[in-house]
C-alpha positions as a printed Julia matrix, in Angstrom:
342×3 Matrix{Float64}:
 -11.2   -138.6   104.26
 -10.92  -141.41  106.82
  -7.33  -142.64  106.69
  -4.44  -140.17  106.62
  -0.7   -140.66  106.28
   1.31  -137.79  107.76
   4.86  -137.82  106.44
   7.02  -135.99  108.95
   4.28  -136.68  111.47
   6.5   -136.51  114.57
   7.67  -132.96  113.91
   6.12  -129.76  115.23
   3.4   -129.28  112.63
   3.06  -133.0   111.96
   2.41  -133.96  115.57
  -0.12  -131.16  115.99
  -1.88  -132.18  112.78
  -1.86  -135.83  113.87
  -3.41  -134.9   117.22
  -6.03  -132.8   115.47
  -7.08  -135.63  113.15
  -6.95  -138.26  115.9
  -9.37  -136.18  117.95
 -11.62  -136.02  114.88
 -11.79  -139.83  114.87
  -9.55  -140.34  111.81
  -7.18  -143.26  111.4
  -3.72  -141.71  111.43
  -0.36  -143.16  110.39
   2.77  -141.1   110.94
   5.93  -141.73  108.95
   9.1   -140.1   110.23
  12.84  -140.77  110.4
  12.98  -139.21  113.9
  16.16  -137.29  113.1
  15.06  -133.97  114.6
  15.22  -133.03  118.25
  11.9   -133.42  120.02
  10.37  -135.97  117.65
  10.53  -138.81  120.18
   8.91  -136.56  122.78
   6.19  -135.67  120.28
   5.6   -139.34  119.55
   5.17  -140.12  123.25
   2.62  -137.3   123.47
   0.7   -138.62  120.47
   0.67  -142.13  121.93
  -0.87  -140.7   125.1
  -3.71  -139.32  122.96
  -4.27  -142.59  121.11
  -2.11  -145.67  121.79
  -3.38  -147.18  118.53
  -1.61  -144.54  116.46
   0.36  -146.31  113.74
   4.01  -145.33  113.51
   6.37  -146.09  110.62
  10.04  -145.23  110.97
  11.32  -144.5   107.47
  13.03  -141.85  105.35
  11.52  -140.32  102.2
  14.96  -140.3   100.57
  15.61  -144.01  100.69
  12.53  -146.01  101.59
  10.38  -145.97   98.45
   9.02  -149.47   99.06
   7.8   -148.45  102.5
   6.31  -145.24  101.08
   4.47  -147.2    98.4
   3.17  -149.69  100.93
   1.8   -147.03  103.27
   0.32  -144.87  100.49
  -1.81  -147.84   99.39
  -3.56  -147.89  102.77
  -4.84  -144.3   102.93
  -7.02  -141.79  101.12
  -5.06  -138.7   102.16
  -1.36  -137.8   102.48
  -0.06  -134.76  104.34
   3.57  -134.3   103.3
   5.54  -132.35  105.91
   8.94  -134.08  105.92
  11.56  -131.47  105.09
  14.89  -129.84  105.72
  13.61  -126.54  107.06
  16.49  -124.08  107.58
  17.98  -121.73  104.98
  21.37  -121.67  106.72
  21.54  -125.47  106.77
  20.73  -125.57  103.06
  23.64  -123.23  102.35
  26.02  -125.4   104.36
  24.82  -128.69  102.83
  22.84  -128.09   99.63
  22.96  -131.73   98.54
  21.23  -133.03  101.66
  18.72  -130.19  101.4
  17.94  -131.21   97.82
  17.76  -134.9    98.66
  15.22  -134.34  101.42
  13.06  -131.59   99.97
  13.14  -132.2    96.22
  14.04  -135.88   95.79
  12.04  -136.88   98.85
   8.91  -135.15   97.59
   9.37  -136.67   94.14
   9.49  -140.1    95.79
   6.22  -139.38   97.6
   4.54  -138.24   94.38
   5.7   -141.32   92.5
   4.39  -143.57   95.25
   1.0   -141.91   94.88
   1.07  -141.93   91.07
   1.82  -145.64   91.01
  -0.74  -146.55   93.67
  -4.18  -147.98   93.07
  -6.11  -145.58   95.34
  -4.16  -142.43   94.38
  -4.82  -140.58   97.64
  -5.05  -136.8    97.79
  -1.88  -134.98   98.88
  -1.26  -131.64  100.54
   2.33  -130.46  100.19
   3.65  -127.87  102.64
   5.75  -125.4   100.69
   7.08  -122.04  101.89
   6.89  -118.33  101.23
  10.63  -118.53  100.45
   9.67  -119.55   96.91
   9.09  -115.82   96.32
  12.76  -115.06   97.02
  14.18  -111.98   98.69
  11.53  -109.73   97.11
  14.01  -106.88   96.88
  11.89  -105.12   94.24
   8.89  -104.78   96.58
   8.58  -101.28   98.0
   8.74  -101.15  101.8
   8.68   -98.29  104.26
   8.79   -97.8   108.02
   5.58   -96.84  109.73
   5.28   -96.48  113.51
   8.36   -98.55  114.21
   7.59  -101.45  111.83
   8.01  -102.17  108.15
   4.96  -102.16  105.88
   4.34  -102.81  102.2
   3.75   -99.73  100.07
   1.73  -101.54   97.39
   0.45  -104.75   99.04
  -1.75  -103.79  102.02
  -3.3   -107.29  102.17
   0.01  -109.08  101.74
   1.6   -111.19   99.01
  -0.75  -113.27   96.87
  -0.21  -116.49   94.93
   0.17  -114.41   91.76
   3.5   -112.97   92.92
   6.39  -114.11   90.66
   8.39  -117.09   91.87
  12.09  -116.5    92.55
  13.81  -119.42   94.24
  16.49  -117.85   96.44
  18.93  -120.01   98.47
  19.27  -123.79   98.12
  16.32  -124.15  100.49
  14.15  -121.95   98.29
  15.24  -123.95   95.23
  14.54  -127.36   96.74
  11.17  -126.38   98.19
  10.24  -124.51   95.02
  11.16  -127.48   92.88
   8.94  -129.75   94.97
   6.19  -127.12   95.01
   6.07  -127.12   91.21
   6.27  -130.89   90.89
   3.26  -131.27   93.19
   1.32  -128.69   91.22
   2.21  -130.28   87.88
   1.31  -133.83   88.97
  -2.28  -132.59   89.19
  -2.12  -131.26   85.64
  -0.19  -134.07   83.98
  -1.32  -137.14   85.9
  -4.64  -136.0    87.33
  -3.58  -136.5    90.94
  -5.48  -134.68   93.69
  -2.82  -132.25   94.92
  -2.75  -128.98   96.83
   0.24  -126.79   97.69
   0.25  -124.68  100.86
   2.93  -121.96  100.78
   3.17  -121.47  104.5
   4.39  -118.43  106.38
   5.43  -118.34  110.05
   3.66  -121.17  111.9
   4.02  -121.44  115.68
   2.52  -123.25  118.64
   3.08  -125.99  121.24
   5.54  -128.81  120.55
   7.74  -126.5   118.49
  11.39  -127.12  119.39
  12.56  -123.9   117.79
  16.23  -123.07  117.27
  17.95  -119.88  116.17
  17.9   -120.82  112.48
  14.3   -122.01  112.34
  11.14  -121.52  114.37
  12.11  -118.1   115.69
   8.9   -117.45  117.65
   9.35  -120.6   119.71
  13.11  -120.07  119.95
  12.73  -116.59  121.47
  10.28  -117.94  124.05
  12.38  -121.02  124.88
  15.61  -119.03  125.12
  13.97  -116.38  127.31
  12.44  -118.96  129.63
  15.78  -120.76  130.02
  17.91  -117.63  130.26
  19.78  -118.33  127.01
  21.15  -115.49  124.84
  19.05  -114.18  121.96
  20.42  -112.44  118.89
  18.27  -110.25  116.62
  19.6   -110.05  113.06
  18.56  -106.67  111.69
  16.82  -103.91  113.58
  13.95  -105.89  115.12
  11.33  -103.97  113.16
  10.98  -106.58  110.42
   7.43  -107.95  110.23
   5.99  -111.44  109.76
   2.46  -112.8   109.72
   1.96  -115.5   112.35
  -0.32  -118.53  112.13
  -1.18  -120.66  115.15
  -0.73  -124.34  114.38
  -4.28  -125.4   115.26
  -5.64  -122.94  112.7
  -3.33  -124.53  110.13
  -4.61  -128.03  110.95
  -8.13  -126.8   110.28
  -7.0   -125.54  106.86
  -5.59  -128.99  106.07
  -8.92  -130.56  107.0
 -10.92  -128.18  104.85
  -8.67  -128.76  101.85
  -8.89  -132.55  102.14
 -12.66  -132.42  102.56
 -13.05  -130.15   99.52
 -10.46  -131.64   97.19
 -12.96  -131.54   94.34
 -12.8   -127.73   94.59
  -9.11  -127.18   95.25
  -7.16  -129.92   93.49
  -4.3   -128.42   91.52
  -4.45  -125.15   93.47
  -1.73  -123.26   95.34
  -2.56  -121.27   98.47
  -0.57  -118.77  100.5
  -1.22  -119.75  104.11
  -0.38  -117.59  107.11
  -1.85  -115.29  109.67
  -2.6   -112.69  107.02
  -2.53  -108.94  107.45
  -4.62  -109.11  110.65
  -2.08  -111.3   112.47
   1.3   -109.64  112.05
   4.05  -108.84  114.52
   7.46  -107.2   114.32
  10.26  -109.6   115.18
  11.29  -107.74  118.31
   9.76  -104.31  118.9
   6.26  -105.79  119.19
   7.24  -109.28  120.35
   9.24  -108.12  123.38
   6.28  -106.67  125.35
   4.28  -109.87  124.79
   7.21  -112.0   125.92
   7.82  -109.98  129.07
   4.13  -109.9   129.95
   3.64  -113.65  129.56
   6.94  -114.78  131.1
   6.81  -112.1   133.82
  10.46  -111.2   133.36
  12.69  -108.75  131.54
  14.14  -110.01  128.29
  17.38  -108.68  126.82
  18.86  -109.34  123.39
  21.94  -108.6   121.31
  21.67  -107.16  117.82
  23.72  -108.2   114.81
  23.88  -107.45  111.08
  21.09  -108.37  108.69
  21.42  -111.85  107.24
  21.61  -112.19  103.42
  18.17  -112.47  101.84
  16.28  -111.64  105.02
  13.02  -109.89  104.15
  12.1   -106.72  106.01
   8.5   -107.82  105.79
   6.58  -110.86  104.66
   2.81  -111.08  105.0
   0.62  -113.67  103.26
  -2.44  -112.58  101.34
  -4.88  -115.31  102.45
  -7.97  -114.08  100.6
  -7.87  -116.93   98.02
  -8.36  -119.72  100.58
 -10.96  -117.67  102.41
 -12.86  -117.23   99.15
 -12.65  -120.89   98.15
 -12.96  -122.64  101.53
 -14.15  -120.03  104.0
 -10.97  -120.44  106.08
  -9.3   -117.74  108.1
  -7.27  -117.79  111.34
  -9.2   -117.75  114.61
  -6.34  -117.46  117.12
  -4.91  -113.95  117.43
  -1.19  -113.3   117.84
  -1.65  -112.27  121.48
  -3.68  -115.41  122.24
  -1.26  -117.7   120.42
   1.86  -116.25  122.05
   0.2   -116.64  125.45
  -0.61  -120.3   124.72
   2.91  -121.05  123.55
   4.56  -119.28  126.51
   2.39  -121.28  128.89
   3.34  -124.55  127.19
   7.07  -123.75  127.21
   7.04  -122.81  130.91
   5.15  -125.99  131.8
   7.52  -128.16  129.76
  10.96  -126.67  130.42
  12.45  -130.11  130.97
  11.89  -130.93  127.3
  14.36  -128.22  126.24
  17.26  -128.93  128.56
  20.39  -129.82  126.54
  18.46  -129.58  123.25
């Protein structure tokens, strides 16, 4: 893999992945519509790493000719462009579908109709498993834990697309998987859990780890929906970029596969009870929050079982939750000006 097209390459994960591959000496093109806050700042940062970075301003919904043109120039596509918030999908399900489902279909068709047929990694979500209400959960030492899934949720767990966001991402997830079976394309689906790290312009509805840090650093109010004991597995963005690299470099092994990607059972944290001490320690200040009712469909716990990708590619996270939170807090404090009025 020498030439990579990162669709959504100016976003949080996209810009970090682009930086990772640029530092590895790859030729990187980012395609983005620059609609999200922070994307122009991320682009300026990427240009400081390598001024020769190629940038294409386009939208996966409308610009099929541009997609087709750029796909012909690369041997790998990392598809990250997405509408990413459940609440936004509820408010505007058509736009959510157009971006996540139709947009991904457009990317797949561009690859299918290309001469080189580059490999593609599609970034799906754990939300394809739905609310998981049937999974037995209990409280243990102030946090929720699974009764029957000590290593987390595997790829074998039944799909249950819940919310327009879950439906649109799940639809794309299955299209990507099936294009490997039906058309022989080199595709991999990553069902990602909670990813965090520098250059994440988190807001209340999405990117909660970054949002809590940004809001705390700027003295903005924070609301916890639920009791704060709900648990997520956290994956530092640089570890994720390494997983992308391994998958691209071993496409002969993993084409057509789906992987649950997250911090795994060794890198979990409760949303508030365990996060608060880390926040206060790193920011050197007291942090107060308000509590509100649970939001519909919110899971008391979600942890990815990452044993499949470890078995097939030898990948596992290297950055612990404590290390990652410290890195992100440091970055937010050093870059406060980026968050003013955003």
